[in-house]
């Protein structure tokens, strides 16, 4: 039973999201067992996000679906770390490279990518739209959404210094 649950809306191609990811990982390490982090995909890519009308993060939708599929093999957080680390590279991350790096079953990954993973990303997007998410990273605590960063005083109110 954590003291604090944070819902993170993020995009693997967003440099600010990479910083937010690193900050969340540090917070989880510092407050082990006290903080629960829930990741929601919010790719800023017109291929799946209806709020984006021009090319912005062209691989973000495919990266989000890859993370969902890695999660089906028990490797979501490993995929999350990998995609944040490599998501800003000029060349797109191929599913086969992710499978090799994480030891995923390539056939299962491919089948998942052709199946329900896109629907799960779309569900995250719709939830974010309902919550008023306008950019990434965004963090939700209870019903309150914080764009960019969670103010330190908010974290302190739940966790102390």
mmCIF file of C-alpha atoms in Angstrom:
data_model
loop_
_atom_site.group_PDB
_atom_site.id
_atom_site.type_symbol
_atom_site.label_atom_id
_atom_site.label_comp_id
_atom_site.label_asym_id
_atom_site.label_seq_id
_atom_site.Cartn_x
_atom_site.Cartn_y
_atom_site.Cartn_z
ATOM 1 C CA UNK A 1 0.000 0.000 0.000
ATOM 2 C CA UNK A 2 1.997 2.985 -1.231
ATOM 3 C CA UNK A 3 1.724 6.430 0.306
ATOM 4 C CA UNK A 4 1.630 7.932 -3.179
ATOM 5 C CA UNK A 5 0.436 6.759 -6.594
ATOM 6 C CA UNK A 6 1.653 8.749 -9.584
ATOM 7 C CA UNK A 7 0.199 8.254 -13.052
ATOM 8 C CA UNK A 8 2.747 9.324 -15.663
ATOM 9 C CA UNK A 9 1.678 10.249 -19.217
ATOM 10 C CA UNK A 10 4.708 10.025 -21.438
ATOM 11 C CA UNK A 11 6.173 9.679 -24.936
ATOM 12 C CA UNK A 12 9.358 7.708 -25.679
ATOM 13 C CA UNK A 13 10.607 10.296 -28.187
ATOM 14 C CA UNK A 14 10.146 13.285 -25.873
ATOM 15 C CA UNK A 15 13.396 14.590 -24.331
ATOM 16 C CA UNK A 16 11.506 16.099 -21.396
ATOM 17 C CA UNK A 17 9.886 12.702 -20.817
ATOM 18 C CA UNK A 18 13.334 11.097 -20.634
ATOM 19 C CA UNK A 19 14.230 13.559 -17.870
ATOM 20 C CA UNK A 20 10.897 12.848 -16.154
ATOM 21 C CA UNK A 21 11.523 9.114 -16.474
ATOM 22 C CA UNK A 22 14.918 9.465 -14.824
ATOM 23 C CA UNK A 23 13.400 11.579 -12.033
ATOM 24 C CA UNK A 24 10.624 9.043 -11.433
ATOM 25 C CA UNK A 25 13.133 6.174 -11.329
ATOM 26 C CA UNK A 26 15.197 8.100 -8.742
ATOM 27 C CA UNK A 27 12.060 8.839 -6.697
ATOM 28 C CA UNK A 28 11.077 5.156 -6.748
ATOM 29 C CA UNK A 29 14.567 4.142 -5.623
ATOM 30 C CA UNK A 30 14.618 6.718 -2.806
ATOM 31 C CA UNK A 31 11.105 5.837 -1.603
ATOM 32 C CA UNK A 32 10.967 2.108 -2.295
ATOM 33 C CA UNK A 33 7.585 0.708 -1.340
ATOM 34 C CA UNK A 34 6.124 4.168 -0.712
ATOM 35 C CA UNK A 35 5.538 5.236 -4.321
ATOM 36 C CA UNK A 36 3.619 3.416 -7.026
ATOM 37 C CA UNK A 37 4.224 4.570 -10.599
ATOM 38 C CA UNK A 38 1.610 3.838 -13.265
ATOM 39 C CA UNK A 39 2.749 4.490 -16.828
ATOM 40 C CA UNK A 40 0.279 5.689 -19.450
ATOM 41 C CA UNK A 41 1.243 6.017 -23.083
ATOM 42 C CA UNK A 42 0.637 9.435 -24.577
ATOM 43 C CA UNK A 43 2.598 9.431 -27.852
ATOM 44 C CA UNK A 44 2.786 12.791 -29.562
ATOM 45 C CA UNK A 45 2.481 11.117 -32.936
ATOM 46 C CA UNK A 46 -0.257 11.837 -35.441
ATOM 47 C CA UNK A 47 -0.343 8.143 -36.369
ATOM 48 C CA UNK A 48 -2.382 7.360 -33.237
ATOM 49 C CA UNK A 49 -2.956 10.554 -31.248
ATOM 50 C CA UNK A 50 -5.977 12.503 -32.555
ATOM 51 C CA UNK A 51 -4.763 15.733 -30.892
ATOM 52 C CA UNK A 52 -1.597 15.825 -33.035
ATOM 53 C CA UNK A 53 -2.189 17.163 -36.541
ATOM 54 C CA UNK A 54 1.334 17.204 -38.004
ATOM 55 C CA UNK A 55 4.474 15.084 -37.913
ATOM 56 C CA UNK A 56 6.104 15.477 -34.497
ATOM 57 C CA UNK A 57 7.356 12.240 -32.899
ATOM 58 C CA UNK A 58 7.056 9.848 -35.845
ATOM 59 C CA UNK A 59 7.954 6.616 -34.003
ATOM 60 C CA UNK A 60 6.179 7.274 -30.710
ATOM 61 C CA UNK A 61 3.057 5.213 -31.470
ATOM 62 C CA UNK A 62 5.060 2.180 -32.546
ATOM 63 C CA UNK A 63 7.316 2.465 -29.475
ATOM 64 C CA UNK A 64 4.291 2.596 -27.190
ATOM 65 C CA UNK A 65 2.849 -0.552 -28.776
ATOM 66 C CA UNK A 66 6.218 -2.292 -28.441
ATOM 67 C CA UNK A 67 6.248 -1.449 -24.719
ATOM 68 C CA UNK A 68 2.727 -2.854 -24.314
ATOM 69 C CA UNK A 69 3.804 -6.062 -26.056
ATOM 70 C CA UNK A 70 6.982 -6.354 -23.990
ATOM 71 C CA UNK A 71 4.727 -6.056 -20.961
ATOM 72 C CA UNK A 72 2.765 -9.084 -22.136
ATOM 73 C CA UNK A 73 6.030 -11.012 -21.764
ATOM 74 C CA UNK A 74 6.715 -9.546 -18.314
ATOM 75 C CA UNK A 75 9.269 -6.998 -19.503
ATOM 76 C CA UNK A 76 7.380 -3.698 -19.578
ATOM 77 C CA UNK A 77 9.717 -1.764 -17.277
ATOM 78 C CA UNK A 78 12.806 -3.084 -19.078
ATOM 79 C CA UNK A 79 11.273 -1.997 -22.396
ATOM 80 C CA UNK A 80 10.329 1.349 -20.860
ATOM 81 C CA UNK A 81 13.957 1.953 -19.834
ATOM 82 C CA UNK A 82 15.281 0.808 -23.221
ATOM 83 C CA UNK A 83 12.844 2.928 -25.222
ATOM 84 C CA UNK A 84 13.594 6.054 -23.183
ATOM 85 C CA UNK A 85 17.324 5.428 -23.589
ATOM 86 C CA UNK A 86 17.168 4.891 -27.365
ATOM 87 C CA UNK A 87 13.919 6.610 -28.396
ATOM 88 C CA UNK A 88 15.522 9.871 -29.554
ATOM 89 C CA UNK A 89 17.949 8.210 -31.968
ATOM 90 C CA UNK A 90 17.487 9.170 -35.619
ATOM 91 C CA UNK A 91 16.906 5.620 -36.791
ATOM 92 C CA UNK A 92 13.717 3.920 -35.646
ATOM 93 C CA UNK A 93 14.000 1.128 -33.107
ATOM 94 C CA UNK A 94 12.918 -2.088 -34.770
ATOM 95 C CA UNK A 95 10.860 -4.624 -32.854
ATOM 96 C CA UNK A 96 13.527 -7.232 -33.568
ATOM 97 C CA UNK A 97 16.167 -5.064 -31.880
ATOM 98 C CA UNK A 98 13.979 -4.633 -28.810
ATOM 99 C CA UNK A 99 13.315 -8.383 -28.712
ATOM 100 C CA UNK A 100 17.025 -9.142 -28.913
ATOM 101 C CA UNK A 101 18.000 -6.554 -26.304
ATOM 102 C CA UNK A 102 15.406 -7.764 -23.796
ATOM 103 C CA UNK A 103 15.343 -11.469 -24.607
ATOM 104 C CA UNK A 104 11.740 -11.369 -25.826
ATOM 105 C CA UNK A 105 10.075 -14.063 -27.882
ATOM 106 C CA UNK A 106 10.094 -12.463 -31.347
ATOM 107 C CA UNK A 107 7.091 -14.429 -32.640
ATOM 108 C CA UNK A 108 4.963 -13.438 -29.635
ATOM 109 C CA UNK A 109 6.100 -9.835 -29.963
ATOM 110 C CA UNK A 110 5.185 -9.737 -33.651
ATOM 111 C CA UNK A 111 1.771 -11.318 -33.015
ATOM 112 C CA UNK A 112 1.059 -8.818 -30.239
ATOM 113 C CA UNK A 113 2.040 -5.863 -32.416
ATOM 114 C CA UNK A 114 -0.533 -7.023 -34.969
ATOM 115 C CA UNK A 115 -3.151 -7.604 -32.247
ATOM 116 C CA UNK A 116 -4.596 -5.677 -29.336
ATOM 117 C CA UNK A 117 -1.585 -3.505 -28.376
ATOM 118 C CA UNK A 118 -2.712 -0.544 -30.476
ATOM 119 C CA UNK A 119 -6.081 -0.579 -28.735
ATOM 120 C CA UNK A 120 -4.398 -0.418 -25.344
ATOM 121 C CA UNK A 121 -2.334 2.602 -26.437
ATOM 122 C CA UNK A 122 -5.501 4.239 -27.805
ATOM 123 C CA UNK A 123 -7.177 3.616 -24.448
ATOM 124 C CA UNK A 124 -4.312 5.383 -22.666
ATOM 125 C CA UNK A 125 -4.595 8.283 -25.099
ATOM 126 C CA UNK A 126 -8.340 8.616 -24.582
ATOM 127 C CA UNK A 127 -7.863 8.564 -20.811
ATOM 128 C CA UNK A 128 -5.231 11.304 -21.138
ATOM 129 C CA UNK A 129 -7.508 13.397 -23.323
ATOM 130 C CA UNK A 130 -10.311 13.048 -20.755
ATOM 131 C CA UNK A 131 -7.893 14.145 -18.033
ATOM 132 C CA UNK A 132 -6.899 17.235 -20.035
ATOM 133 C CA UNK A 133 -3.354 16.142 -20.862
ATOM 134 C CA UNK A 134 -1.949 18.583 -23.391
ATOM 135 C CA UNK A 135 1.723 17.685 -23.394
ATOM 136 C CA UNK A 136 4.294 15.294 -22.040
ATOM 137 C CA UNK A 137 5.419 14.478 -19.535
ATOM 138 C CA UNK A 138 2.358 14.995 -17.362
ATOM 139 C CA UNK A 139 1.796 13.482 -13.951
ATOM 140 C CA UNK A 140 -1.468 12.817 -12.162
ATOM 141 C CA UNK A 141 -1.832 12.496 -8.399
ATOM 142 C CA UNK A 142 -5.427 11.884 -7.413
ATOM 143 C CA UNK A 143 -7.455 14.127 -9.701
ATOM 144 C CA UNK A 144 -4.738 16.804 -10.054
ATOM 145 C CA UNK A 145 -2.546 16.872 -13.181
ATOM 146 C CA UNK A 146 0.922 18.427 -13.187
ATOM 147 C CA UNK A 147 2.454 19.312 -16.550
ATOM 148 C CA UNK A 148 6.207 18.879 -16.906
ATOM 149 C CA UNK A 149 7.119 18.119 -13.296
ATOM 150 C CA UNK A 150 5.539 17.441 -9.947
ATOM 151 C CA UNK A 151 6.374 20.373 -7.665
ATOM 152 C CA UNK A 152 8.737 19.300 -4.843
ATOM 153 C CA UNK A 153 6.330 20.590 -2.189
ATOM 154 C CA UNK A 154 3.628 18.242 -3.512
ATOM 155 C CA UNK A 155 5.955 15.253 -3.208
ATOM 156 C CA UNK A 156 7.034 16.406 0.254
ATOM 157 C CA UNK A 157 3.400 16.605 1.372
ATOM 158 C CA UNK A 158 3.071 12.867 0.715
ATOM 159 C CA UNK A 159 6.577 11.605 1.426
ATOM 160 C CA UNK A 160 8.307 14.157 3.660
ATOM 161 C CA UNK A 161 11.779 15.471 2.854
#
